[in-house]
PDB file of C-alpha atoms in Angstrom:
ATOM      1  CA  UNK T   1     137.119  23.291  78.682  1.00 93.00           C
ATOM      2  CA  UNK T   2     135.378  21.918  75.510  1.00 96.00           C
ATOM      3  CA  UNK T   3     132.563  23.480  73.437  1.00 97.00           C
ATOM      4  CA  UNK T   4     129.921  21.881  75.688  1.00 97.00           C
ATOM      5  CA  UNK T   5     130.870  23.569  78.765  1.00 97.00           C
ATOM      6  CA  UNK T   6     131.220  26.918  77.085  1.00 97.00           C
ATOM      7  CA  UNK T   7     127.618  27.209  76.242  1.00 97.00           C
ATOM      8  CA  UNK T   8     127.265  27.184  80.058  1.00 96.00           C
ATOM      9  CA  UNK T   9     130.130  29.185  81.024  1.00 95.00           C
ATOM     10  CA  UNK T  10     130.009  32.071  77.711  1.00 96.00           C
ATOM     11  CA  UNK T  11     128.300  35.516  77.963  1.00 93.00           C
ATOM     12  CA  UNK T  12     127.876  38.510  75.635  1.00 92.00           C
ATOM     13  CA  UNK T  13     131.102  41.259  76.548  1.00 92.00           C
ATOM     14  CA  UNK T  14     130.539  44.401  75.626  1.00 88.00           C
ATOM     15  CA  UNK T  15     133.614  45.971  77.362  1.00 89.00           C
ATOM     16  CA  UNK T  16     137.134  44.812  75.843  1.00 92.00           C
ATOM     17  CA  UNK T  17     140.814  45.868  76.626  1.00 92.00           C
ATOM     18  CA  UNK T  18     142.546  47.595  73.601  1.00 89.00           C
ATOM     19  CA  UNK T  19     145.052  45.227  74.212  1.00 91.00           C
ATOM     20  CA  UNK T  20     146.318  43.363  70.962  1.00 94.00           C
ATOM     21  CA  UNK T  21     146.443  39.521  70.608  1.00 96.00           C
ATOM     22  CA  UNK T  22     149.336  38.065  71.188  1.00 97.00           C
ATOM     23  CA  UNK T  23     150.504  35.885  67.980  1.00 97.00           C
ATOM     24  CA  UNK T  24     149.745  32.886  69.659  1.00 97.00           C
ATOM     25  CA  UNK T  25     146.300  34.031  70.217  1.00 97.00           C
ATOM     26  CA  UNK T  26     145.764  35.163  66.792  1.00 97.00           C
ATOM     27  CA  UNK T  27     146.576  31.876  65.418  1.00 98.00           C
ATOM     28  CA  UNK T  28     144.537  30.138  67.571  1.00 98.00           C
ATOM     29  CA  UNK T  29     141.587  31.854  66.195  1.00 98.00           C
ATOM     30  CA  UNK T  30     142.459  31.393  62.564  1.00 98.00           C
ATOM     31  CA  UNK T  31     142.633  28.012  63.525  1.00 98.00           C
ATOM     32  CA  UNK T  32     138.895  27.742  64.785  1.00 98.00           C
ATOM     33  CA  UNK T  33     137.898  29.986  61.602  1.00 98.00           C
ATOM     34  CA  UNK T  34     139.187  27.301  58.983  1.00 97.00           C
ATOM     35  CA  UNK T  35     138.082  24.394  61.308  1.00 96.00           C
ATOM     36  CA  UNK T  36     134.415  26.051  62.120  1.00 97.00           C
ATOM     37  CA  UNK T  37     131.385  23.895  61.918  1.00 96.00           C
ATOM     38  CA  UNK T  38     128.801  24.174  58.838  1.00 97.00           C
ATOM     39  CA  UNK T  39     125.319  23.146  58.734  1.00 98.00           C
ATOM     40  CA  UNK T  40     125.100  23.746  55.248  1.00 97.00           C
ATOM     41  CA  UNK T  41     128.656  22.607  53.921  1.00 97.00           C
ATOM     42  CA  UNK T  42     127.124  23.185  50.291  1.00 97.00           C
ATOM     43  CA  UNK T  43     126.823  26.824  50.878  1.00 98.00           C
ATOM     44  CA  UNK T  44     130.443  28.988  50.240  1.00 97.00           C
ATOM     45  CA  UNK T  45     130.990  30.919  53.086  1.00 97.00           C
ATOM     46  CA  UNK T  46     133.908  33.126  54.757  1.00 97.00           C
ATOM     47  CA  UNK T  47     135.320  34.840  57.855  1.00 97.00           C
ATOM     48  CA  UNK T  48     137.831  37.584  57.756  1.00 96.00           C
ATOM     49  CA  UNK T  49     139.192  39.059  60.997  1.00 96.00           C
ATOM     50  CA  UNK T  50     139.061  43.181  61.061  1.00 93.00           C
ATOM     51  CA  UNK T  51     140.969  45.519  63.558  1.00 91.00           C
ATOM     52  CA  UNK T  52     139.331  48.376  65.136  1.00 87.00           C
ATOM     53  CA  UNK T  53     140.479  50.639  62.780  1.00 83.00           C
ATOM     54  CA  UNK T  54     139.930  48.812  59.673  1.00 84.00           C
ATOM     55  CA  UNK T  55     135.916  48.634  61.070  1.00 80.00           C
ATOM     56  CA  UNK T  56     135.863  51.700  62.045  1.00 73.00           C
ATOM     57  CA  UNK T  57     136.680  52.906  58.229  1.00 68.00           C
ATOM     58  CA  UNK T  58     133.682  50.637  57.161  1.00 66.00           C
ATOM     59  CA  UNK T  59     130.894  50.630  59.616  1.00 68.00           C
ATOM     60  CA  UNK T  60     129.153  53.882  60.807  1.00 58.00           C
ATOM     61  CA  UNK T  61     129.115  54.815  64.426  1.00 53.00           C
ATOM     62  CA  UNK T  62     125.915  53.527  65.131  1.00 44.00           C
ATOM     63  CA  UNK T  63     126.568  49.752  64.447  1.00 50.00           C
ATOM     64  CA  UNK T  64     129.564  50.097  66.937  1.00 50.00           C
ATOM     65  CA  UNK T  65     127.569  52.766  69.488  1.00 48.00           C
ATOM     66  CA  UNK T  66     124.854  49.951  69.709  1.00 48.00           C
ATOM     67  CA  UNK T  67     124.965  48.382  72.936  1.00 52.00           C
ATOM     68  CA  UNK T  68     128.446  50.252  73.375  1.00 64.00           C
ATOM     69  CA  UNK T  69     130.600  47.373  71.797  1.00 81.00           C
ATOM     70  CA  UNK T  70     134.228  48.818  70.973  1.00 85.00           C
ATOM     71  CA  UNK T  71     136.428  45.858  71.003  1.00 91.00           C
ATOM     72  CA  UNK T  72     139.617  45.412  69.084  1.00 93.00           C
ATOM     73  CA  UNK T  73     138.840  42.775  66.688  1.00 95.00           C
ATOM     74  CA  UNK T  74     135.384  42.119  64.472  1.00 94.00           C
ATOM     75  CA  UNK T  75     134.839  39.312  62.924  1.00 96.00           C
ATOM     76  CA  UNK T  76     133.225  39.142  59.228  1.00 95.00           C
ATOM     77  CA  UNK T  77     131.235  36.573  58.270  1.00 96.00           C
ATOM     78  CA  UNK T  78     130.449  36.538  54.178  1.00 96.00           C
ATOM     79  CA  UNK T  79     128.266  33.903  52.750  1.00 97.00           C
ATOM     80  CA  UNK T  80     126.122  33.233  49.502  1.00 97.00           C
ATOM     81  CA  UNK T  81     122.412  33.510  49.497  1.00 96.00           C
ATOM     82  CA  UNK T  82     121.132  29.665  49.229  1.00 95.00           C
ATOM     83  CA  UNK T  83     118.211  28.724  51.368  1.00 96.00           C
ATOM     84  CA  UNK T  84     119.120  27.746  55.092  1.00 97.00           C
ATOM     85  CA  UNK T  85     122.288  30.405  54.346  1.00 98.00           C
ATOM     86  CA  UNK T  86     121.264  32.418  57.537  1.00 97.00           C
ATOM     87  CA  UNK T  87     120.697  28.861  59.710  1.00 98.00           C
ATOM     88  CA  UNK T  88     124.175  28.239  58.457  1.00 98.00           C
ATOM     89  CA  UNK T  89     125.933  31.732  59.330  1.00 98.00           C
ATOM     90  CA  UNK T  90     124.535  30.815  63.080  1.00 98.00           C
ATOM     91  CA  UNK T  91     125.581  27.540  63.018  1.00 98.00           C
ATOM     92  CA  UNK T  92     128.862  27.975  62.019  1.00 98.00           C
ATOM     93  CA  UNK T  93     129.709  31.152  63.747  1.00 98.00           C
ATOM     94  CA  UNK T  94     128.701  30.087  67.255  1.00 98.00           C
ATOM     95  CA  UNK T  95     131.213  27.356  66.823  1.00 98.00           C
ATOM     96  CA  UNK T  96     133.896  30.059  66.499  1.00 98.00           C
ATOM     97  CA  UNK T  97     132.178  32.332  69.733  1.00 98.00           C
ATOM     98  CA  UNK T  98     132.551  28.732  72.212  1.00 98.00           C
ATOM     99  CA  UNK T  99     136.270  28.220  70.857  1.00 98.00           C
ATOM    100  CA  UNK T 100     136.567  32.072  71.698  1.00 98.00           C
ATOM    101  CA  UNK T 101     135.275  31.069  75.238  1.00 97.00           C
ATOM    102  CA  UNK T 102     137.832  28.393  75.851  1.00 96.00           C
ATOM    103  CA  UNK T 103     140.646  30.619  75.030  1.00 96.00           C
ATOM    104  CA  UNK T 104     138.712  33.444  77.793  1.00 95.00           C
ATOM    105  CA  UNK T 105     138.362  35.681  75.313  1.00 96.00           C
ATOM    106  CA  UNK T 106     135.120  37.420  75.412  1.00 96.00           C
ATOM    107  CA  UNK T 107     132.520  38.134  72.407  1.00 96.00           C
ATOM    108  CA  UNK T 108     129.534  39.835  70.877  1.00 93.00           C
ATOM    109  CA  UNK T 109     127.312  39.606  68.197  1.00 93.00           C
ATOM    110  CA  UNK T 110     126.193  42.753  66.479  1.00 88.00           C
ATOM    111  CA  UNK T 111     123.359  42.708  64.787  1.00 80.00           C
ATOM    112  CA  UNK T 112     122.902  45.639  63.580  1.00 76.00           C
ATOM    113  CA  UNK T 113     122.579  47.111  60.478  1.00 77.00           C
ATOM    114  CA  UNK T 114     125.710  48.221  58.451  1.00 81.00           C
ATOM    115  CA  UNK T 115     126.923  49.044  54.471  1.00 83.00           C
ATOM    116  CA  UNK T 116     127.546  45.871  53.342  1.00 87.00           C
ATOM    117  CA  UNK T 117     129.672  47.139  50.841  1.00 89.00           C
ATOM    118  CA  UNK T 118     131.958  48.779  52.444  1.00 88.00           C
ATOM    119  CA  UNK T 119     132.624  46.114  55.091  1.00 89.00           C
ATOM    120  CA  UNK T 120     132.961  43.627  51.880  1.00 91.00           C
ATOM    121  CA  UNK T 121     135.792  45.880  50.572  1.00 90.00           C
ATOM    122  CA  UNK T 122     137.458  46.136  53.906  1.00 89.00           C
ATOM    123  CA  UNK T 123     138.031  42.239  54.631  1.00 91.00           C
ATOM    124  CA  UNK T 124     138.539  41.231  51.053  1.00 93.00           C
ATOM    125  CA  UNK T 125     135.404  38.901  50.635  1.00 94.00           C
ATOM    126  CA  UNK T 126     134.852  37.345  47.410  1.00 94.00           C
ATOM    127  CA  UNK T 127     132.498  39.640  45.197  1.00 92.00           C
ATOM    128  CA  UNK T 128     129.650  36.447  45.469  1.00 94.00           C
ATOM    129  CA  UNK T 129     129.437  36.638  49.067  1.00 96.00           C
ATOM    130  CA  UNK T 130     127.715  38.884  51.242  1.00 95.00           C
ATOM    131  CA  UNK T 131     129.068  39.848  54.759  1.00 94.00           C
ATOM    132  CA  UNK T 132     126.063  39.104  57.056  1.00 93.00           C
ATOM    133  CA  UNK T 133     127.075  39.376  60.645  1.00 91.00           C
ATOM    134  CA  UNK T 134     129.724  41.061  62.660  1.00 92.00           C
ATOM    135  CA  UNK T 135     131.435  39.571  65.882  1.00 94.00           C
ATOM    136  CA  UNK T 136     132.951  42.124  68.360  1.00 93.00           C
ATOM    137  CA  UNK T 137     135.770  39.764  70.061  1.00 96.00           C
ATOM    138  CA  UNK T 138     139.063  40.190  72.301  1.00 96.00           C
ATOM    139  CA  UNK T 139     139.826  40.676  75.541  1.00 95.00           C
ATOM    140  CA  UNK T 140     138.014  42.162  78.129  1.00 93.00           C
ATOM    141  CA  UNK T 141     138.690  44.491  80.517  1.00 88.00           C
ATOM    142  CA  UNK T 142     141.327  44.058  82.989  1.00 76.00           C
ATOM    143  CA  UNK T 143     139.514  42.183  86.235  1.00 74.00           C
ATOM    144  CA  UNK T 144     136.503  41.249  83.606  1.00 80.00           C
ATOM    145  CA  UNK T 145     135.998  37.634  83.218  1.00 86.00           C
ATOM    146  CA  UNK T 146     133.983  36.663  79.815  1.00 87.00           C
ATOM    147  CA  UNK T 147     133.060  33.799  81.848  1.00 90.00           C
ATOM    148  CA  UNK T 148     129.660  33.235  83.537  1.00 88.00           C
ATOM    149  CA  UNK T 149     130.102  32.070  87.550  1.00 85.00           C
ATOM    150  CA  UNK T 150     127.176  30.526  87.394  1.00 81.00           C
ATOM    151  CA  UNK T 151     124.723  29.063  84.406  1.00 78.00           C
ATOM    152  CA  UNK T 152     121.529  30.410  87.094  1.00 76.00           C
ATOM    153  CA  UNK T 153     122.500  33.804  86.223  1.00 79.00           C
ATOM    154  CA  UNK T 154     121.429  33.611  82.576  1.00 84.00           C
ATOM    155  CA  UNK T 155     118.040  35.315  81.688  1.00 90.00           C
ATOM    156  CA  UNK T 156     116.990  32.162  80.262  1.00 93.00           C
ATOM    157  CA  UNK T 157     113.300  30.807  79.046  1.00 94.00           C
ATOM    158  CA  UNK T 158     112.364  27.377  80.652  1.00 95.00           C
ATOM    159  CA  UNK T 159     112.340  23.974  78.480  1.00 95.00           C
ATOM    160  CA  UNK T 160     108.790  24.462  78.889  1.00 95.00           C
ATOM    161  CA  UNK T 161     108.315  27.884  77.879  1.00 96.00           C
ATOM    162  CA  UNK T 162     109.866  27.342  74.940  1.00 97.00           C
ATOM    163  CA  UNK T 163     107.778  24.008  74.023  1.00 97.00           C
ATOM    164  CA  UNK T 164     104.444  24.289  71.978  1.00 97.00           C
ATOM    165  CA  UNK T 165     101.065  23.381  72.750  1.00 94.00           C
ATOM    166  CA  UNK T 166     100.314  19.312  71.922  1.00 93.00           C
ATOM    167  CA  UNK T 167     103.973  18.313  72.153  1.00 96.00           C
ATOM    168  CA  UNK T 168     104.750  15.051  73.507  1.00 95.00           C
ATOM    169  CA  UNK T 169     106.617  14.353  76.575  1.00 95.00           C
ATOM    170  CA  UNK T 170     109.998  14.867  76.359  1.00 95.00           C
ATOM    171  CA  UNK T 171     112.290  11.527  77.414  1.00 94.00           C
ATOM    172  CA  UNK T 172     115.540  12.578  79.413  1.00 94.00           C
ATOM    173  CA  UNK T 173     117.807  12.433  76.387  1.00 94.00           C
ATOM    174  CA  UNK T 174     115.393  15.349  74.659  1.00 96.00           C
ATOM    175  CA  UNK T 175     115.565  16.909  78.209  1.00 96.00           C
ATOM    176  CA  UNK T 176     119.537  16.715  78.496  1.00 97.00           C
ATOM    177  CA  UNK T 177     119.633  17.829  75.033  1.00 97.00           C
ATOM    178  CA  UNK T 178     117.363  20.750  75.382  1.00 97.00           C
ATOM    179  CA  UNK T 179     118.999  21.859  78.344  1.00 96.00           C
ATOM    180  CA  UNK T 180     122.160  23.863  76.426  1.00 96.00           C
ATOM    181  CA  UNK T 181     120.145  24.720  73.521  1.00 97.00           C
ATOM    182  CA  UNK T 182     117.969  27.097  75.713  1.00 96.00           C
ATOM    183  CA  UNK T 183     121.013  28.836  76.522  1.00 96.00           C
ATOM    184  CA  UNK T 184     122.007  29.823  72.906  1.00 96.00           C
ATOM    185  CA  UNK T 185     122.535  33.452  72.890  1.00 95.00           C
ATOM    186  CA  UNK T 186     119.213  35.495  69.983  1.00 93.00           C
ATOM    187  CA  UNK T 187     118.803  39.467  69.121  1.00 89.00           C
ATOM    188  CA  UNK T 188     118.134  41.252  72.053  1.00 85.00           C
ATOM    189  CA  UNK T 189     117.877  38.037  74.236  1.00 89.00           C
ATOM    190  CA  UNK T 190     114.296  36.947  72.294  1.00 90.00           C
ATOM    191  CA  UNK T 191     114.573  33.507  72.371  1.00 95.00           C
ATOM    192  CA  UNK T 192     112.613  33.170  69.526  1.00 95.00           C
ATOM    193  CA  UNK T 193     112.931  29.020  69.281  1.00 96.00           C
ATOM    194  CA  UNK T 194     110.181  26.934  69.778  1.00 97.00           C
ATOM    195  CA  UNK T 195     109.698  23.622  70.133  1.00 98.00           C
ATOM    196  CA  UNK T 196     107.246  20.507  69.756  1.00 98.00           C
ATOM    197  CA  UNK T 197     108.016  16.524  70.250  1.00 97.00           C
ATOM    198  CA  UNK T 198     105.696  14.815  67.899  1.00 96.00           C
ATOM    199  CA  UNK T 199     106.791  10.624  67.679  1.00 92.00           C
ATOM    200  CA  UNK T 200     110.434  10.303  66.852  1.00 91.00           C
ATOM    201  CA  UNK T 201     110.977  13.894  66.124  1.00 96.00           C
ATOM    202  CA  UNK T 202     112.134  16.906  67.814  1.00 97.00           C
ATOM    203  CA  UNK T 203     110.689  19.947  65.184  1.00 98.00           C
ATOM    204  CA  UNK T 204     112.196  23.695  65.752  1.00 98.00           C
ATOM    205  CA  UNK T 205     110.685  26.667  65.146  1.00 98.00           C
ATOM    206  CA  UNK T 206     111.139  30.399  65.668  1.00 96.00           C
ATOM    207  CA  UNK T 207     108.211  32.621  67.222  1.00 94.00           C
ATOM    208  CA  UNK T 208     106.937  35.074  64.282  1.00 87.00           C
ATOM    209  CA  UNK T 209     107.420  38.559  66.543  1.00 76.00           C
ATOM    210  CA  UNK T 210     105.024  41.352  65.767  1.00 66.00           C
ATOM    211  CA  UNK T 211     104.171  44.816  67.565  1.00 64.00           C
ATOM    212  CA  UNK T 212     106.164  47.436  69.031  1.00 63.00           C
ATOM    213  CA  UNK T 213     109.459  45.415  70.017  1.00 61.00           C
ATOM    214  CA  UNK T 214     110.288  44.482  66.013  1.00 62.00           C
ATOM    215  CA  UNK T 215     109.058  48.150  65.072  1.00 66.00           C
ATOM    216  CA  UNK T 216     111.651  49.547  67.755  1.00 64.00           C
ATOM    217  CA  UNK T 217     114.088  46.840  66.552  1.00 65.00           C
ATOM    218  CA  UNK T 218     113.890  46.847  62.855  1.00 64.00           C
ATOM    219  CA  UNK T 219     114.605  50.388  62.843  1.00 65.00           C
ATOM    220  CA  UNK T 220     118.121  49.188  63.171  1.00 64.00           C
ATOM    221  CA  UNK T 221     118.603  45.630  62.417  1.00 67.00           C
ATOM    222  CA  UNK T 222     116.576  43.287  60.440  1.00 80.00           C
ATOM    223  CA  UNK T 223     114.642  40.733  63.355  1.00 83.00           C
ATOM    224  CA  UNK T 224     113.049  38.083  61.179  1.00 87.00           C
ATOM    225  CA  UNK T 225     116.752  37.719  59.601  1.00 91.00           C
ATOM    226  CA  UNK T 226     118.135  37.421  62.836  1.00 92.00           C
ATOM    227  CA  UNK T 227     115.724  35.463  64.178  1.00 94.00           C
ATOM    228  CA  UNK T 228     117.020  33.073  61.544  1.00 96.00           C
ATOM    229  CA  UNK T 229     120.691  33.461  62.482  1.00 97.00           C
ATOM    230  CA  UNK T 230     119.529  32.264  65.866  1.00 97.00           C
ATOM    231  CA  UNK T 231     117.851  29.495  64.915  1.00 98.00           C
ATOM    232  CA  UNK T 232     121.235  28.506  63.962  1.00 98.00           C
ATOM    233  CA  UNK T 233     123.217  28.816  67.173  1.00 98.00           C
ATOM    234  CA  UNK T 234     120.356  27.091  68.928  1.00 98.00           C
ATOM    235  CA  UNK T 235     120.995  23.919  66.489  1.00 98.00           C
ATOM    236  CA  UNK T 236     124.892  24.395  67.033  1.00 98.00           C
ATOM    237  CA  UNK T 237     123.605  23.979  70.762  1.00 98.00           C
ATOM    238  CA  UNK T 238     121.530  21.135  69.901  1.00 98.00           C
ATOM    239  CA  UNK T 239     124.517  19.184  68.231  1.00 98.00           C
ATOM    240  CA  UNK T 240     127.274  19.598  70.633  1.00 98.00           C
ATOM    241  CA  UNK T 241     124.820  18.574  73.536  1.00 98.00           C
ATOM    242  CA  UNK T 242     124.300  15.122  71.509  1.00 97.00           C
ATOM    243  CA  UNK T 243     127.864  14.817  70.734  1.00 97.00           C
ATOM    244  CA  UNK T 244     128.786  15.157  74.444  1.00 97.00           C
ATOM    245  CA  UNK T 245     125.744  12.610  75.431  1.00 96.00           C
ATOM    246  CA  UNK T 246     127.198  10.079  72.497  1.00 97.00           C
ATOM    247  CA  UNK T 247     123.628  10.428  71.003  1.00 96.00           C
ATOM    248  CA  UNK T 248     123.736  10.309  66.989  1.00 95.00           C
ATOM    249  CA  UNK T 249     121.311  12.461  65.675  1.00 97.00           C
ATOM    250  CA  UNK T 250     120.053  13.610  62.244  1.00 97.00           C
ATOM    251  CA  UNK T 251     118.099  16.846  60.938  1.00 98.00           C
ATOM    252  CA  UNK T 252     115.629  16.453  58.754  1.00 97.00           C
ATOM    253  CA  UNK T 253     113.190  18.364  56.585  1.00 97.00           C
ATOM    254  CA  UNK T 254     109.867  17.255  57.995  1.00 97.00           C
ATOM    255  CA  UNK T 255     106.154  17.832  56.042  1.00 96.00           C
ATOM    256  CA  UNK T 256     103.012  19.053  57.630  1.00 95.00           C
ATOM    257  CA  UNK T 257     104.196  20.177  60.420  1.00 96.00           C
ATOM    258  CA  UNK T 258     103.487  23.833  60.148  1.00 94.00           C
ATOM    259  CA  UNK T 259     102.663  25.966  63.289  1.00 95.00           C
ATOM    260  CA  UNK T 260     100.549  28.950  63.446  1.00 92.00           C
ATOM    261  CA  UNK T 261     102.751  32.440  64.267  1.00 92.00           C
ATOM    262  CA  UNK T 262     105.540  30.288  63.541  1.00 96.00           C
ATOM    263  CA  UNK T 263     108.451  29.711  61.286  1.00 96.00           C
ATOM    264  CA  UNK T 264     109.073  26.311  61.056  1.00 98.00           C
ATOM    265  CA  UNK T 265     113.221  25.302  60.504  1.00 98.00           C
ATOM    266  CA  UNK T 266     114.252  21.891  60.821  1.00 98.00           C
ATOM    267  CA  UNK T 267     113.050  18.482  62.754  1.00 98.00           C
ATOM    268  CA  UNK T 268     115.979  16.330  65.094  1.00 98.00           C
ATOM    269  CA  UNK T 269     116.005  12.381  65.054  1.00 96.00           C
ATOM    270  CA  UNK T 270     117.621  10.425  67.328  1.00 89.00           C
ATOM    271  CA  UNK T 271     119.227   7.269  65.246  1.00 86.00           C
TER     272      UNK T 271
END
């Protein structure tokens, strides 16, 4: 199984085994951490693999309560603050989530809200970068699959749902592209990317949410930043679906091409 595959086949676990990885295992993952993808390569960034009980000593019970994740590894990602830095945490950790998937270990994002300074003490993370995300991983419960049977059974938005008014029509490489990317994991399953074909470009956005929902939400976990973070995985998505068509592809920093209730991110090219 390869990366592209594992966007179909992955799904959130929230149920693990306490069973420990075996030293094969563990290496296997250290091996995807120092090998994981950046979008911004400039930025310094860093992962640091926790135990259950070395979280557990950093992170309150309400992180860990939320959406009842208690697995027995966390993963740690620090990272400076540079523009694009939360595009780039995605990015690069979603690289590390599908190589999880091809091992069939299962995974989780936590987005919650935790002190960032004690979970910087715990994993040793150089005093200029700031842990950002957490990733429940491991595996799951005995007669648990972290694989999906079947891609219908994601609560996905359409191609078209998640295109905005006055885009062009998409050709079947945008289609074929598009496809995976709707089926990057966001916050509370939002979806908040957006799209819009305009000429040679593909331009991303994220959905600005207001109302009760980020009320509700941002009692516990910062959405906009999140949002962000997503925006990320999505272009992970994007990438690995052109690599496996063979279709070179560049992003690109686009002007005038703001949108209303939106936050726009990045354009695609196809070169």
């Amino acid at each position: 199984m390869d990366r592209y595959e594992a966007i179909f086949r992955r799904k959130s676990v929230r149920k693990y085994s306490h069973e420990k990885l075996s030293k094969e295992e563990l290496r296997y993952v250290k091996d995807s951490i120092e090998h994981r993808d950046e979008f911004y390569p400039e930025i310094d960034t860093d992962v640091k693999i926790l135990e259950r009980e070395e979280i557990r000593t950093a992170v309150s019970g309400i992180v860990l309560d939320y959406g009842k994740v208690d697995a027995p590894y966390y993963l740690v990602m620090g990272t400076e603050k540079r523009e694009g830095y939360l595009e780039n945490v995605g990015f690069s950790m979603e690289s590390v989530v599908l190589d999880l998937t091809r091992r069939k270990l299962g995974s989780c994002w936590i987005g919650a809200n935790f002190d960032k300074e004690k979970v910087k003490r715990s994993a040793g993370l150089h005093e200029d970068l700031d842990p950002i995300i957490l990733m429940a991983f491991g595996h799951t419960e005995e007669e648990k699959s972290p694989w999906r049977d079947n891609r219908k059974d994601a609560k996905r938005k359409s191609i078209w749902e998640l295109t905005l008014e006055g885009s062009q029509e998409f050709s079947k490489t945008w289609k074929e592209i598009l496809d995976p990317a709707r089926m990057a994991p966001s916050a509370v399953n939002g979806q908040p990317w957006r799209v819009k074909r305009e000429g040679d470009f593909l331009h991303i956005y994220i959905a600005l949410k207001g109302g009760l929902l980020k009320r509700v939400i941002d009692r516990f976990a910062d959405l906009e930043k999140l949002n962000h973070i997503d925006a990320g995985i999505f272009l992970n998505h994007v990438k690995i679906a052109a690599d496996h068509l063979s279709k070179d592809i560049e992003f690109k920093t686009v002007e005038g091409v703001e949108q209303e209730s939106h936050r726009y991110i990045i354009s695609v090219k196809e070169v």
